[in-house]
Structures are given as structure tokens and as C-alpha cells.
Coordinates of C-alpha atoms in Angstrom, one line a residue:
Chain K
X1 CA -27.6 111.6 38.6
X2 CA -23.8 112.1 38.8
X3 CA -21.1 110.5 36.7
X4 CA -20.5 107.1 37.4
X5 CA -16.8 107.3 38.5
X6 CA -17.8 110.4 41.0
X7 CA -20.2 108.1 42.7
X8 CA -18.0 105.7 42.8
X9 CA -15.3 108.0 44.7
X10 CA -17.7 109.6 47.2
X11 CA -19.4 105.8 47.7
X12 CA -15.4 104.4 48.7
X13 CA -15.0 107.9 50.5
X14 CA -18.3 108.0 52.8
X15 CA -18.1 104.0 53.1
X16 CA -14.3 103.9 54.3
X17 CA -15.1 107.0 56.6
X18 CA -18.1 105.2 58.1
X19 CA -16.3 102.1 58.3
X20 CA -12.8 103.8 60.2
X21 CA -15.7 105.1 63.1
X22 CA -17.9 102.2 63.6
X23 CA -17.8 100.8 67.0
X24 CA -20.0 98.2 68.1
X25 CA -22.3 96.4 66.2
X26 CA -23.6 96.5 62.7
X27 CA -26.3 98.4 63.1
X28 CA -24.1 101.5 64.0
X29 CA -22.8 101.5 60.3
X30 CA -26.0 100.7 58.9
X31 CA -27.8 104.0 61.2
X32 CA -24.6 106.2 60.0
X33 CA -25.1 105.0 56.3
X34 CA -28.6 105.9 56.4
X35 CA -28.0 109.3 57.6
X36 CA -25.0 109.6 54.7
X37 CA -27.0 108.0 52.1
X38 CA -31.1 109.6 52.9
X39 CA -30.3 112.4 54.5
X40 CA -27.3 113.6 53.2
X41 CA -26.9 112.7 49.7
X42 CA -30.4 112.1 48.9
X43 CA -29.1 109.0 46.5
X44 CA -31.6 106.5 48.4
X45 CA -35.2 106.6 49.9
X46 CA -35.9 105.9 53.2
X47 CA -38.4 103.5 53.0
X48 CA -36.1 101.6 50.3
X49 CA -32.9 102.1 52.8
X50 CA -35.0 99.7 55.4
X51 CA -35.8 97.2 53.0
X52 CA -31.9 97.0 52.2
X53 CA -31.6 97.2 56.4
X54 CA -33.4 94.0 56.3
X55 CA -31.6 92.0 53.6
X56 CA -28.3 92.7 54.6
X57 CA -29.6 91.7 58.2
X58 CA -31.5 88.4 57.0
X59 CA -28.3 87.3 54.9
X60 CA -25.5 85.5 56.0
X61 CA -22.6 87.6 57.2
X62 CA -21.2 90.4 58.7
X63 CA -24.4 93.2 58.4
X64 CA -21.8 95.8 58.0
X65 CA -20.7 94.2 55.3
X66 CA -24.0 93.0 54.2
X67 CA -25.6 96.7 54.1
X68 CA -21.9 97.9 52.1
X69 CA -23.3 95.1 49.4
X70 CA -26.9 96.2 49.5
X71 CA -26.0 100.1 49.1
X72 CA -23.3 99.9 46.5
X73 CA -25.3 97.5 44.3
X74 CA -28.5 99.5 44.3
X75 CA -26.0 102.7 43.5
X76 CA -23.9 101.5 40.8
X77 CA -24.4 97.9 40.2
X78 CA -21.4 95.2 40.5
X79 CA -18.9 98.0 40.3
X80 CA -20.7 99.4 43.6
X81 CA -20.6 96.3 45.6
X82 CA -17.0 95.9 45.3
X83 CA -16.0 99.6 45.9
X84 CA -18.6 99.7 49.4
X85 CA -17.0 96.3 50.4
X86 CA -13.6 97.2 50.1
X87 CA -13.8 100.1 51.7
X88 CA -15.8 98.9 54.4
X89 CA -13.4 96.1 55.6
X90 CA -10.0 98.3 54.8
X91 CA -10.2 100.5 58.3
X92 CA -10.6 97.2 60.4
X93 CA -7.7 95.2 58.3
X94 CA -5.6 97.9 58.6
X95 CA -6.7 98.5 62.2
X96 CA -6.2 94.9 63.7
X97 CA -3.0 94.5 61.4
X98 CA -1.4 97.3 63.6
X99 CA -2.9 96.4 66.7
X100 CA -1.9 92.5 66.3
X101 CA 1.5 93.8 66.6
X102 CA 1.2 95.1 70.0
X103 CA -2.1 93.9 71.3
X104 CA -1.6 93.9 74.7
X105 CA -0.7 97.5 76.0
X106 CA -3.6 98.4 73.8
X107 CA -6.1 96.4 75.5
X108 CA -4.7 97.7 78.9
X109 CA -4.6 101.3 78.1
X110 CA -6.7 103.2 80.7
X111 CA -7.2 106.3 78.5
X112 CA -8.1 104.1 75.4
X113 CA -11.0 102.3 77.1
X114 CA -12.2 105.3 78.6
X115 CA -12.3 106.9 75.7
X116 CA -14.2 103.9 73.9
X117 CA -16.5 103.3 77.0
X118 CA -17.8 107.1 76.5
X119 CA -18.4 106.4 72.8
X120 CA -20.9 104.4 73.7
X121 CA -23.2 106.8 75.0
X122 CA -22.6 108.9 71.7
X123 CA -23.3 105.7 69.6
X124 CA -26.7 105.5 71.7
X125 CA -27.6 108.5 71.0
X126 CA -27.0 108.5 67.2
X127 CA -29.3 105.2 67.1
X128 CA -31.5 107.2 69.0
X129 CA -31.7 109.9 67.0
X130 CA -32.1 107.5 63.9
X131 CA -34.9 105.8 65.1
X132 CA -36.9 108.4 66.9
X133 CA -37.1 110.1 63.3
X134 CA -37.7 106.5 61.2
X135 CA -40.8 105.5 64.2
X136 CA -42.2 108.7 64.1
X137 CA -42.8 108.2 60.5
X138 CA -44.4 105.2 61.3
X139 CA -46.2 106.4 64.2
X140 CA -47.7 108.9 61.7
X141 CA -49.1 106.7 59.0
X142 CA -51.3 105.4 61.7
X143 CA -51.3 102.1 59.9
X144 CA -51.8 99.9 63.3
X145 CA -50.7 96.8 61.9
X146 CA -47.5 98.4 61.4
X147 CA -47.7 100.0 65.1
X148 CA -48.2 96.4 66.3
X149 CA -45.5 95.1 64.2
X150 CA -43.0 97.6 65.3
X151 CA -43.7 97.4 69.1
X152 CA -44.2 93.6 68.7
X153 CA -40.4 93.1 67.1
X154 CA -39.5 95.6 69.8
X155 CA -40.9 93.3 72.6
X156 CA -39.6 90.3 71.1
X157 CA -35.9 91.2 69.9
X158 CA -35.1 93.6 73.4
X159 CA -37.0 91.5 76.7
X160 CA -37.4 87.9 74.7
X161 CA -33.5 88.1 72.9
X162 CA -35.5 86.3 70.4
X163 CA -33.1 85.9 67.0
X164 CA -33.2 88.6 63.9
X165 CA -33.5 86.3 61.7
X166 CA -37.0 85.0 63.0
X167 CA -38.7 87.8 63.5
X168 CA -38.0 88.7 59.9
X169 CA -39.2 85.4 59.1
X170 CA -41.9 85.8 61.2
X171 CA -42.9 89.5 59.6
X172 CA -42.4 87.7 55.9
X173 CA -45.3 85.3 56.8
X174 CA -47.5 87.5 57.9
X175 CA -47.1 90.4 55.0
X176 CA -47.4 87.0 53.0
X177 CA -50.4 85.8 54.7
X178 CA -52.1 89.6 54.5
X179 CA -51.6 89.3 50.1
X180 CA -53.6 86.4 50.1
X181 CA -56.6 87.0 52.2
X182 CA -58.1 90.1 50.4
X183 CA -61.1 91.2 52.1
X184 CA -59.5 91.8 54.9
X185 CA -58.9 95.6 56.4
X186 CA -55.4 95.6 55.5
X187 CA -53.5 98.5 54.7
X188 CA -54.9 99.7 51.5
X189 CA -52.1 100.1 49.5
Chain Q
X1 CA -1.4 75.0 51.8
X2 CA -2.4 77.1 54.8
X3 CA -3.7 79.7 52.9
X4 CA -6.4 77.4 51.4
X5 CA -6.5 76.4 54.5
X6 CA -7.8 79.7 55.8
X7 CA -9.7 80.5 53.2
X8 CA -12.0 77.6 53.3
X9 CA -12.4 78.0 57.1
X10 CA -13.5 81.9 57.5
X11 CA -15.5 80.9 53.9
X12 CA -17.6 78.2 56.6
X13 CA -17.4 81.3 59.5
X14 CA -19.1 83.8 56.2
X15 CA -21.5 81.3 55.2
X16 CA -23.2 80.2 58.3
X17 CA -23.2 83.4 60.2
X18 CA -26.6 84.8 60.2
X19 CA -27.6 87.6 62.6
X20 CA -24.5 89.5 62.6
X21 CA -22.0 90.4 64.7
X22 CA -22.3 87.9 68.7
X23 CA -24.2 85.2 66.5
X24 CA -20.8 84.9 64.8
X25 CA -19.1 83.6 67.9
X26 CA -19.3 80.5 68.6
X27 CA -19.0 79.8 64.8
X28 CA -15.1 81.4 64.7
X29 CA -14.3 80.0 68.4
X30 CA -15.1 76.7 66.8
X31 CA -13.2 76.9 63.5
X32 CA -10.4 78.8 65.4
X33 CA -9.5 77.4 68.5
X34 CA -11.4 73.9 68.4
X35 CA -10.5 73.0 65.0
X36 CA -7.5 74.5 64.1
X37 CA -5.4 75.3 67.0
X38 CA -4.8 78.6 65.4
X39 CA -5.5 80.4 68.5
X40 CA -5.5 79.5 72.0
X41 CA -8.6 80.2 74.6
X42 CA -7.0 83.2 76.3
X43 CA -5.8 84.7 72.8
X44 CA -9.8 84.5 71.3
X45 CA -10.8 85.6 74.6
X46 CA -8.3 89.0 74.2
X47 CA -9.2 89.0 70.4
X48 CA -12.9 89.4 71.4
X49 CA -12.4 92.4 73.5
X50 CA -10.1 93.7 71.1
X51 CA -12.8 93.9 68.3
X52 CA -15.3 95.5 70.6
X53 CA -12.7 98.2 71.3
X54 CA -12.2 98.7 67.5
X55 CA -14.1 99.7 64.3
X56 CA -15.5 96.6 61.8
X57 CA -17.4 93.4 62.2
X58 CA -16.2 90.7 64.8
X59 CA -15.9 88.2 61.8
X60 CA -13.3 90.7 59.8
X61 CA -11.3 91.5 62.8
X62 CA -10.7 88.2 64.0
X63 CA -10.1 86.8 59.8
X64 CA -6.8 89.9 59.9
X65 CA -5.8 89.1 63.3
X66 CA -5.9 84.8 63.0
X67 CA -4.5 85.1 59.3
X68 CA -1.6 87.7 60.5
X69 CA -0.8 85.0 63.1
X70 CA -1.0 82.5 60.9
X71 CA 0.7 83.3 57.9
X72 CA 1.1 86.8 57.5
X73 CA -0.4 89.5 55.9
X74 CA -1.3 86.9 52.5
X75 CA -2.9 84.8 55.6
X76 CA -4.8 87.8 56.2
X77 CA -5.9 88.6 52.9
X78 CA -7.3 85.3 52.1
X79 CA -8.9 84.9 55.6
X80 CA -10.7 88.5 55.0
X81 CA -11.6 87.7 51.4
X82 CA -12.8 84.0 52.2
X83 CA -14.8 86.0 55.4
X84 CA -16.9 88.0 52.6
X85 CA -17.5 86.1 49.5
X86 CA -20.6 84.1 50.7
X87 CA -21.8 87.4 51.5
X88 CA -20.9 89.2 48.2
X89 CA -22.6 86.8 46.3
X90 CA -25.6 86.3 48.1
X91 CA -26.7 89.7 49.4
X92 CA -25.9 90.9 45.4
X93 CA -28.3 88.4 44.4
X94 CA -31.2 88.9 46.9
X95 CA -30.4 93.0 46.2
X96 CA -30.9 92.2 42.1
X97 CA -34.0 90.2 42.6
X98 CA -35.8 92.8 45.0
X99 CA -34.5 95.9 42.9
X100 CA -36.3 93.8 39.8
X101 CA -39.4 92.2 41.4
X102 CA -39.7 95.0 44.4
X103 CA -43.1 96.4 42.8
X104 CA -45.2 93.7 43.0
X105 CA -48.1 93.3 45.2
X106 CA -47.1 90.2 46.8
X107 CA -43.5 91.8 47.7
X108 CA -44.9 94.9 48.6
X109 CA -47.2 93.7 51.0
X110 CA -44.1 91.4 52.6
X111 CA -42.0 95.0 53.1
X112 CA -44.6 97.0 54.5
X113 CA -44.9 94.3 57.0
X114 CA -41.0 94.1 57.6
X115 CA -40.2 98.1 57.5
X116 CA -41.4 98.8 61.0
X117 CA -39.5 95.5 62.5
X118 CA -36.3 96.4 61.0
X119 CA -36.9 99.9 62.8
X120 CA -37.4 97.9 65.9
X121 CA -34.5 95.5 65.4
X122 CA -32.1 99.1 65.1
X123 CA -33.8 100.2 68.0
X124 CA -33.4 97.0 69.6
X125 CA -29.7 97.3 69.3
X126 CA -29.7 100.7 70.5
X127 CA -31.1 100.1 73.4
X128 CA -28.4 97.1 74.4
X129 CA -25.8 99.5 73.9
X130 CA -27.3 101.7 75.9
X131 CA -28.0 99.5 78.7
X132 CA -24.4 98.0 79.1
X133 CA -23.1 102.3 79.4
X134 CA -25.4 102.9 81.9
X135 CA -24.9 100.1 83.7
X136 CA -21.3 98.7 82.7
X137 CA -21.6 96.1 86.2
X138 CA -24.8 94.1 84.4
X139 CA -27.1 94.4 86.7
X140 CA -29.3 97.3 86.6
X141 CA -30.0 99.6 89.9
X142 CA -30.3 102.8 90.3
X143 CA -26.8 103.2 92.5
X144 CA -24.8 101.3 89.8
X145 CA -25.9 104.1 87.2
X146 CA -22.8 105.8 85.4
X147 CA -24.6 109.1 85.3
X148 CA -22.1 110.9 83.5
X149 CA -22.5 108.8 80.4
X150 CA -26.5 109.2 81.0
X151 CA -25.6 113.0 80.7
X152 CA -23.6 112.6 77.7
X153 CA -25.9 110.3 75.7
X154 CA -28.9 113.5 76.3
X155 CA -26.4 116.0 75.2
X156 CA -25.1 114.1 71.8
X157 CA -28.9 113.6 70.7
X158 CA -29.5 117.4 71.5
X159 CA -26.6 117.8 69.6
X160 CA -28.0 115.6 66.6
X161 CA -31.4 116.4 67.1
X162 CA -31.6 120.2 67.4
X163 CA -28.6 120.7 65.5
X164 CA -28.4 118.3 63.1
X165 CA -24.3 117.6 64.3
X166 CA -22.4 115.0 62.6
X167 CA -22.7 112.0 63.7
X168 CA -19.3 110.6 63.9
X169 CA -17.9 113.8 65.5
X170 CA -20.6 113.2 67.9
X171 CA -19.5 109.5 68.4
X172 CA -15.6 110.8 69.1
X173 CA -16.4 114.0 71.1
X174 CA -18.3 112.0 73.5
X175 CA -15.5 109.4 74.2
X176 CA -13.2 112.5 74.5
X177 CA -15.5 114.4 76.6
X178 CA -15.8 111.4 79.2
X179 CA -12.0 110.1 79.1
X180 CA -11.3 113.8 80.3
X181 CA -14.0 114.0 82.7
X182 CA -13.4 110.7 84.4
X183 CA -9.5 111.5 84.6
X184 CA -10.4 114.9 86.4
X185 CA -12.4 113.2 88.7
X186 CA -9.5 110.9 89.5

């Protein structure tokens, strides 16, 4: 592993630069952090980048700010939480400070809200690309509880606008209730 | 002392958010405008579609832009820093106990259940975003489609896909590539 101060630097560095491009909700920063931080860098595994996905989302707060907790602490403690967190909420303090100033002939610029309304469709397709890859892997372990989990969420958080925070609950029960009925054809491991 | 003041409300808006980013709503219209006169309907109403048009959670925008108002940049600061401290001290306690305990059997069995929701929940997300570019009037029919974004969105996850592009670049070359379109088409 690297020296503690250099992962420090590149954590503020990649967590600012995230933060600065992050349109739309928090699951934007936390698809971009997982590409920086598994795919990239190699510093976290995937499988432990969704468990940090979920507490950050299951929390209180801002999940942008949440997952900038979750990363930094697992990368360098304390010392990591408050380097992510500052650099995650510095772009949008100095970003609203300015616009404050003169709010209004930024909301009505035409070429500014063209520009943002295209985003979109690249945003889209970075969570696309993001999940395709993290369901595939799924898909593969042919593990069909975890098949009906992930279709089940999918039903229940897109058509039923069902709340996060109970189908985690929901999920936390029944990984609960599979421990303690052994016996059962769970997933072996 | 209004910096207190602010502090203790966006401290309520941190602590009793959960759910992120539209749950936080009502919370901060409540603290904002109903409670504290600190903003008036029309000026949450343009702070709203101000923070969808910039980077950063809804809850840190509107904490800068209410404490600016308010009191300054000091406002700011301890709006912002009142914002995150539930969170910093909460999520750093959940993140200690599952980087300690994460290898037992009882915990293991709870992630394995909750990896492939959270995969949903991001997918979930994705696919709202992708609903209100295709079809920015709200209802969805096949005339109301914005095609060129439907065009963009398949040739940014080509690009990330096949290519492995940056992501960000991605993000800022499709807003470019469709300001520019839509203006020649004007």
C-alpha cells in the first residue's frame, strides 16, 4: 500500500474531481467513485464497495456525502473521512457561493440548460454501464435468491417508488432470517 | 446568534434525512421557509432547480446558498458543517463496526442478501434519470421522445463500454454534444 499522505492527496484529488462533476443524485458520485476506487485504483473490492453503497445509503444524510465517509474511513481511517468529506462538499460550496450571487441569469441561460439537459443522457449511460457490469456478476453466480432479490428491489424501488431505506430493511431481515434457519438450501457460503 | 441559529437547523435537516437527495425536501422547505422565514416560496422553488442544474447534494447546496443569504459566507460554513456532522459521525461508526465484525456469519449472510438490492437501488436511479431525458414532458409516448438524447445515451455507453472512456468526459461531452446539436437545429 502507498504512503499514507499520498493516499491522502489522490483520495482529496479523485473525491473533489468527482464531487466538481456530479449532477443529479447521489448515486452518480457513488457509480463514479466505484469506477475511481475498483476499477481504477484497485484500493477497494467490489463486493466491499456495495456494502459501503448500502450504508452510506441506509444512513441519514446526503449519500454523496455518506459514501465520501464510508470510502475515506475504510482507506485511511479518521484522517480519510475528513479529507473525502471536505472535498466532496468544496465544488458545491464554492459553486452555489458564486451562483447565489447572480442566480437568476443562470437559471435562465438557454445554453446552460441545454448543456445540463444532455448530461443527462451521459449520466444514464455511466449508471448503465456500472450496473450492467455489477448485475452481470450477479447474474453469473447463479445464486437465485440473489436473482430474486435483485429483480425484486428492482420491481419495488422503479414501478412501486417504494423508499430505500425499506427495502434495505427489508433485505436485512431476510439475510437475517436465512442465518438462523440452517437446513435450508441457502447459498452455501 | 444566527449562526447557532443555522447550525442547529441544517443539524435537524442532516439528522433526519434518510434516503438521500428528494427525501431531503420537505425536511429543508420546512426548516427554511416554514420555520425560519429564511427563504421565501418562490426563492426555494428557484434554489431547487438551481441544485439540479449544479454538482453536490440538494442538502449542501441549499445549507451555502440559505447561510450566504443569511449571514454570509460564516452563515455558510456553519449551515454546511451543521448539514454533515450527524452524518460524519454516524456513517464513521456503522463503517468501524462493519470493517471489525464484517466476517461473521450472521453479517455475511445479511450482505449477500443486500449486495444485489443495492445494485438494483443504483439501477433504479438510473433508470429515473433516464426516463425524465427521454421524455422531459412526463408522460411517456412514443411522439414525445427526445431521440437525440436516446442517441447520445447509446453512444456514451459505447463509449464506456467498448472503450473504457472516462466517465466524466463522457458526462460533459454529451451535454456539449447536445447543446450544439439542438442550437443547429434551431
Amino acid at each position: 500500500m502507498e504512503k499514507k499522505h499520498k493516499i491522502l492527496l489522490k483520495l482529496f484529488i479523485s473525491t473533489f474531481y468527482l464531487s466538481a462533476f456530479t449532477f443529479g443524485g447521489g448515486y452518480v458520485i457513488v457509480t463514479l467513485m466505484k469506477k475511481k476506487f475498483v476499477d481504477q485504483y484497485h484500493w477497494i473490492e467490489e463486493e466491499e464497495m456495495l456494502d459501503l453503497v448500502a450504508i452510506a445509503q441506509s444512513a441519514p444524510g446526503a449519500i454523496a456525502v455518506n459514501g465520501a465517509i464510508v470510502v475515506g474511513y475504510k482507506l485511511a481511517g479518521i484522517a480519510g473521512t475528513i479529507t473525502a468529506v471536505i472535498a466532496t462538499i468544496l465544488p458545491p460550496f464554492l459553486v452555489i457561493s458564486v451562483i447565489s450571487i447572480f442566480y437568476e441569469a443562470f437559471r435562465d441561460n438557454r445554453v446552460v440548460s441545454l448543456v445540463l439537459e444532455g448530461m443527462q443522457a451521459g449520466v444514464a449511460a455511466v449508471i448503465a454501464s456500472v450496473v450492467w457490469e455489477m448485475a452481470a456478476g450477479i447474474l453469473l453466480e447463479k445464486k437465485w435468491l440473489s436473482i430474486f432479490i435483485m429483480a425484486g428491489a428492482l420491481i419495488a424501488a422503479s414501478c412501486l417508488s417504494i423508499n430505500a431505506v425499506v427495502i434495505i430493511l427489508v433485505c436485512i431481515a431476510v439475510g437475517l432470517l436465512k442465518t438462523f434457519m440452517p437446513g435450508r438450501k441457502g447459498d452455501p457460503s | 446568534m444566527i449562526y447557532l441559529h443555522l447550525f442547529l437547523s441544517f443539524l435537524q435537516i442532516g439528522l433526519f434525512s434518510f434516503g438521500g437527495g428528494y427525501a431531503a425536501m420537505p425536511l429543508i422547505q420546512d426548516q427554511v421557509v416554514t420555520l425560519n422565514h429564511w427563504l421565501s416560496m418562490k426563492e426555494f422553488t428557484d434554489l431547487v432547480t438551481i441544485s439540479q442544474m449544479t454538482p453536490g447534494p440538494i442538502a449542501i447546496n441549499s445549507a451555502t446558498f440559505v447561510g450566504i443569504k443569511i449571514a454570509g459566507i460564516p452563515g455558510a460554513v456553519a449551515a454546511t458543517f451543521g448539514c454533515i456532522l450527524p452524518s460524519c459521525i454516524i456513517v464513521t461508526i456503522i463503517a468501524r463496526l462493519y470493517l471489525k465484525y464484517r466476517n461473521m456469519a450472521a453479517l455475511q449472510s445479511v450482505l449477500s442478501t443486500l449486495r444485489p438490492a443495492v445494485v438494483a437501488l443504483i439501477a433504479s436511479a438510473g433508470i429515473s434519470i433516464l426516463i425524465s431525458a427521454f421524455w422531459p414532458e412526463g408522460s411517456i409516448h412514443f411522439g414525445s421522445t427526445n431521440w437525440i438524447l436516446v442517441v447520445l445515451f447509446f453512444f456514451c455507453f459505447l463509449l464506456l463500454q467498448k472503450w473504457k472512456a472516462n466517465p466524466i468526459l463522457v458526462m460533459v461531452l454529451s451535454g456539449i454534444l447536445y447543446a450544439g446539436i439542438s442550437l443547429l437545429i434551431e
